[in-house]
């Protein structure tokens, strides 16, 4: 009986030893499998992180490009607004320019008519012409048109148009001595330069 118990105990010990070896082998295999899985997961995680980083970089570059486009469009719009305001102001400021230029030849004709010698027969006609001429000049002045000073002034190519040069010892060189046709400015813009004779 004792021998049977010893054999049973020995068998049980052997079985336990075998079971422990099997468990250790399985545990080792499980650890190896877990290590492989963890390594694969780590590699996958690194790849995912790398992909996400590259996507983030691409999105950042796209955002920067769109921001630069937005800045350019904003600048163009601001320039367009400023240009439109300037054009509108210029259009208001010089809106009567075309009409004034059309009326200047009529004004010249009135001036020529007023240079006719005044007699008893022509006195009333010349007075009427003078009244219309003065009204026309007042209307032009109310729109900002004014005559360009000429005789006695130093020649300025921006406002004078020299058609002749004359010798004159009494006047300094480059001085306007005669006005052949009046010049006009509309506010600060020359709409017709004065046609003049200038000393050499």
CSV table of C-alpha atoms in Angstrom, one decimal, residues 40 61 103 109 138 140 160 164 172 189 197 200:
chain,number,residue,atom,x,y,z
A,40,UNK,CA,3.7,44.9,-35.0
A,61,UNK,CA,0.9,73.9,-46.5
A,103,UNK,CA,-18.2,126.5,-74.8
A,109,UNK,CA,-16.1,134.4,-80.7
A,138,UNK,CA,-19.8,133.7,-64.6
A,140,UNK,CA,-18.0,128.9,-66.3
A,160,UNK,CA,1.3,128.3,-72.0
A,164,UNK,CA,6.0,132.8,-81.7
A,172,UNK,CA,13.3,139.9,-69.7
A,189,UNK,CA,-6.4,120.8,-64.5
A,197,UNK,CA,4.1,135.1,-77.9
A,200,UNK,CA,13.7,135.3,-76.8
